[in-house]
């Protein structure tokens, strides 16, 4: 693999958010395609971060720095990727459900999914079921990811799935849920397609979901 | 500097005073099914054995007030909370902090509570102020006010102060005095934003300076996502007490935290002759 792509991977792992723009430009100048920089530079770096995080060897602030570094590189690459018609691996719509204001886990899921090559749209916190429905129609995601940290708000996940059904868009998406109080059996109960126990797992689950569909 | 107010809460047989002139009061946080799957499963089956044991363990470990939360998905919160409160009142003598966002559950729990409860909580949202505060007044309880409103959790200490002011003002209109309001400045994690701790500490200082009210917080969240959390939690606890925290909601079974509280009290001149510090030391020695 080219030296510059390896340096980009390393810059992601080390969270060198201020240097990565320059490295990205250097790679382009050396004739690397935006697609190769994404798939052979950024994504292997984020994969490594994701594995280390899962193993408890990297921590939230480090993951956030890596994700910020990735975003800084993507700022340069995105217009080029669109120009050349390179598709991301899928689209993920995210939100913390109605009544719940917790966003760290959900933000990490967004970062991990971006790192895995998804286009991510984040609706933020306390998202009404209707807002999820509207966004599904507009953004046309492959996956809807919902987060809840409270036992009192996790029921909004079921409400949101019902709202998607009533709007007739449930079949267009896969639904993935996560958060401290939920588990696989809750996911089954409310008719979600998948449960992810943490942010690193979420991007793996998302990858599997788009492969299936 | 505004005068430091004293919040009084009670059970049938005990009265607890919360004030910056007295040792820090620990509100035991364990009776809360959020993130505790065993407790959640037990409550789903109307089994209160864990609730009872948690109450006994926390009081033995030095909790002077116990938080009681019975919110589970699809659970009948008014029924569960009322029963949990009844069980804890039966098991211990300490005053209770009734933890719910549901007015019906609050009303059900307060209706059987003997003494003056602390209600956890209201926030600056219209719905919360409109539905919860009248119940606090009706039952003569004290109440925790969270520094957040319809727009979420403000980022700056000044804006959080504004929410605290709004809660205090609305309570006052109903005849609930500031001595019966305990403000929670809210703690976000430094794992996601390294300024989160500083913002909480500054909010605490501002609220104390402006209103003299008592301050609570769930201080363990501050270290989420970081390694070696216990050391962060202990240091932050001591700093928050210096800033004005008087009644943290925390886990009294964690020795590092209770020790940090005792050390902070000693450093703040609230432990004459170091009596409480030495007593705690002896009891740790004995249990080793």
PDB file of C-alpha atoms in Angstrom, chain A residues 53 58-62 64 101-102 104-105 108 125 149-152 154-155 179-183 186 189 195, chain B residues 32-35 37 40 69 71-75 77 148-149 152-153 189-193 221 224-227:
ATOM      1  CA  UNK A  53     -12.558   0.922  21.437  1.00  0.00           C
ATOM      2  CA  UNK A  58      -9.211   3.340  23.355  1.00  0.00           C
ATOM      3  CA  UNK A  59     -11.566   5.809  25.038  1.00  0.00           C
ATOM      4  CA  UNK A  60     -14.368   8.134  24.053  1.00  0.00           C
ATOM      5  CA  UNK A  61     -12.295  11.326  23.674  1.00  0.00           C
ATOM      6  CA  UNK A  62      -9.805   9.476  21.465  1.00  0.00           C
ATOM      7  CA  UNK A  64     -14.036  11.555  18.978  1.00  0.00           C
ATOM      8  CA  UNK A 101     -31.732  14.027  25.800  1.00  0.00           C
ATOM      9  CA  UNK A 102     -28.732  11.674  25.885  1.00  0.00           C
ATOM     10  CA  UNK A 104     -23.043  10.694  23.492  1.00  0.00           C
ATOM     11  CA  UNK A 105     -23.727   7.097  22.524  1.00  0.00           C
ATOM     12  CA  UNK A 108     -20.460   7.788  18.683  1.00  0.00           C
ATOM     13  CA  UNK A 125     -32.104  14.415  20.629  1.00  0.00           C
ATOM     14  CA  UNK A 149     -30.736   5.862  27.759  1.00  0.00           C
ATOM     15  CA  UNK A 150     -33.749   5.809  30.044  1.00  0.00           C
ATOM     16  CA  UNK A 151     -36.125   3.004  30.928  1.00  0.00           C
ATOM     17  CA  UNK A 152     -38.880   5.602  30.701  1.00  0.00           C
ATOM     18  CA  UNK A 154     -37.186   3.344  25.512  1.00  0.00           C
ATOM     19  CA  UNK A 155     -40.888   2.825  24.821  1.00  0.00           C
ATOM     20  CA  UNK A 179     -28.725   2.280  24.620  1.00  0.00           C
ATOM     21  CA  UNK A 180     -28.172   1.206  28.230  1.00  0.00           C
ATOM     22  CA  UNK A 181     -31.679  -0.073  29.066  1.00  0.00           C
ATOM     23  CA  UNK A 182     -32.403  -1.984  25.838  1.00  0.00           C
ATOM     24  CA  UNK A 183     -31.373  -5.455  24.742  1.00  0.00           C
ATOM     25  CA  UNK A 186     -36.593  -5.689  23.690  1.00  0.00           C
ATOM     26  CA  UNK A 189     -40.479  -7.282  21.143  1.00  0.00           C
ATOM     27  CA  UNK A 195     -29.790  -4.421  18.461  1.00  0.00           C
TER      28      UNK A 195
ATOM     29  CA  UNK B  32     -33.133   2.953  40.221  1.00  0.00           C
ATOM     30  CA  UNK B  33     -33.697   0.329  37.518  1.00  0.00           C
ATOM     31  CA  UNK B  34     -32.043   2.400  34.766  1.00  0.00           C
ATOM     32  CA  UNK B  35     -28.994   0.418  33.687  1.00  0.00           C
ATOM     33  CA  UNK B  37     -31.116  -5.134  34.530  1.00  0.00           C
ATOM     34  CA  UNK B  40     -35.558  -3.982  36.291  1.00  0.00           C
ATOM     35  CA  UNK B  69     -37.011   5.348  41.252  1.00  0.00           C
ATOM     36  CA  UNK B  71     -39.492   3.637  36.198  1.00  0.00           C
ATOM     37  CA  UNK B  72     -39.419   0.586  33.932  1.00  0.00           C
ATOM     38  CA  UNK B  73     -40.618   0.292  30.351  1.00  0.00           C
ATOM     39  CA  UNK B  74     -44.291  -0.651  30.171  1.00  0.00           C
ATOM     40  CA  UNK B  75     -44.430  -0.721  33.973  1.00  0.00           C
ATOM     41  CA  UNK B  77     -45.116   3.518  37.471  1.00  0.00           C
ATOM     42  CA  UNK B 148     -32.683  22.307  31.640  1.00  0.00           C
ATOM     43  CA  UNK B 149     -35.824  23.357  29.810  1.00  0.00           C
ATOM     44  CA  UNK B 152     -32.535  21.019  26.299  1.00  0.00           C
ATOM     45  CA  UNK B 153     -29.472  21.498  28.510  1.00  0.00           C
ATOM     46  CA  UNK B 189     -19.409  13.785  30.657  1.00  0.00           C
ATOM     47  CA  UNK B 190     -15.907  15.107  30.163  1.00  0.00           C
ATOM     48  CA  UNK B 191     -15.433  12.105  27.886  1.00  0.00           C
ATOM     49  CA  UNK B 192     -17.408  13.956  25.227  1.00  0.00           C
ATOM     50  CA  UNK B 193     -16.482  17.517  26.135  1.00  0.00           C
ATOM     51  CA  UNK B 221     -21.685  10.771  34.849  1.00  0.00           C
ATOM     52  CA  UNK B 224     -18.311   8.382  31.308  1.00  0.00           C
ATOM     53  CA  UNK B 225     -16.169   7.175  28.404  1.00  0.00           C
ATOM     54  CA  UNK B 226     -12.887   7.688  30.236  1.00  0.00           C
ATOM     55  CA  UNK B 227     -10.592   5.142  31.870  1.00  0.00           C
TER      56      UNK B 227
END
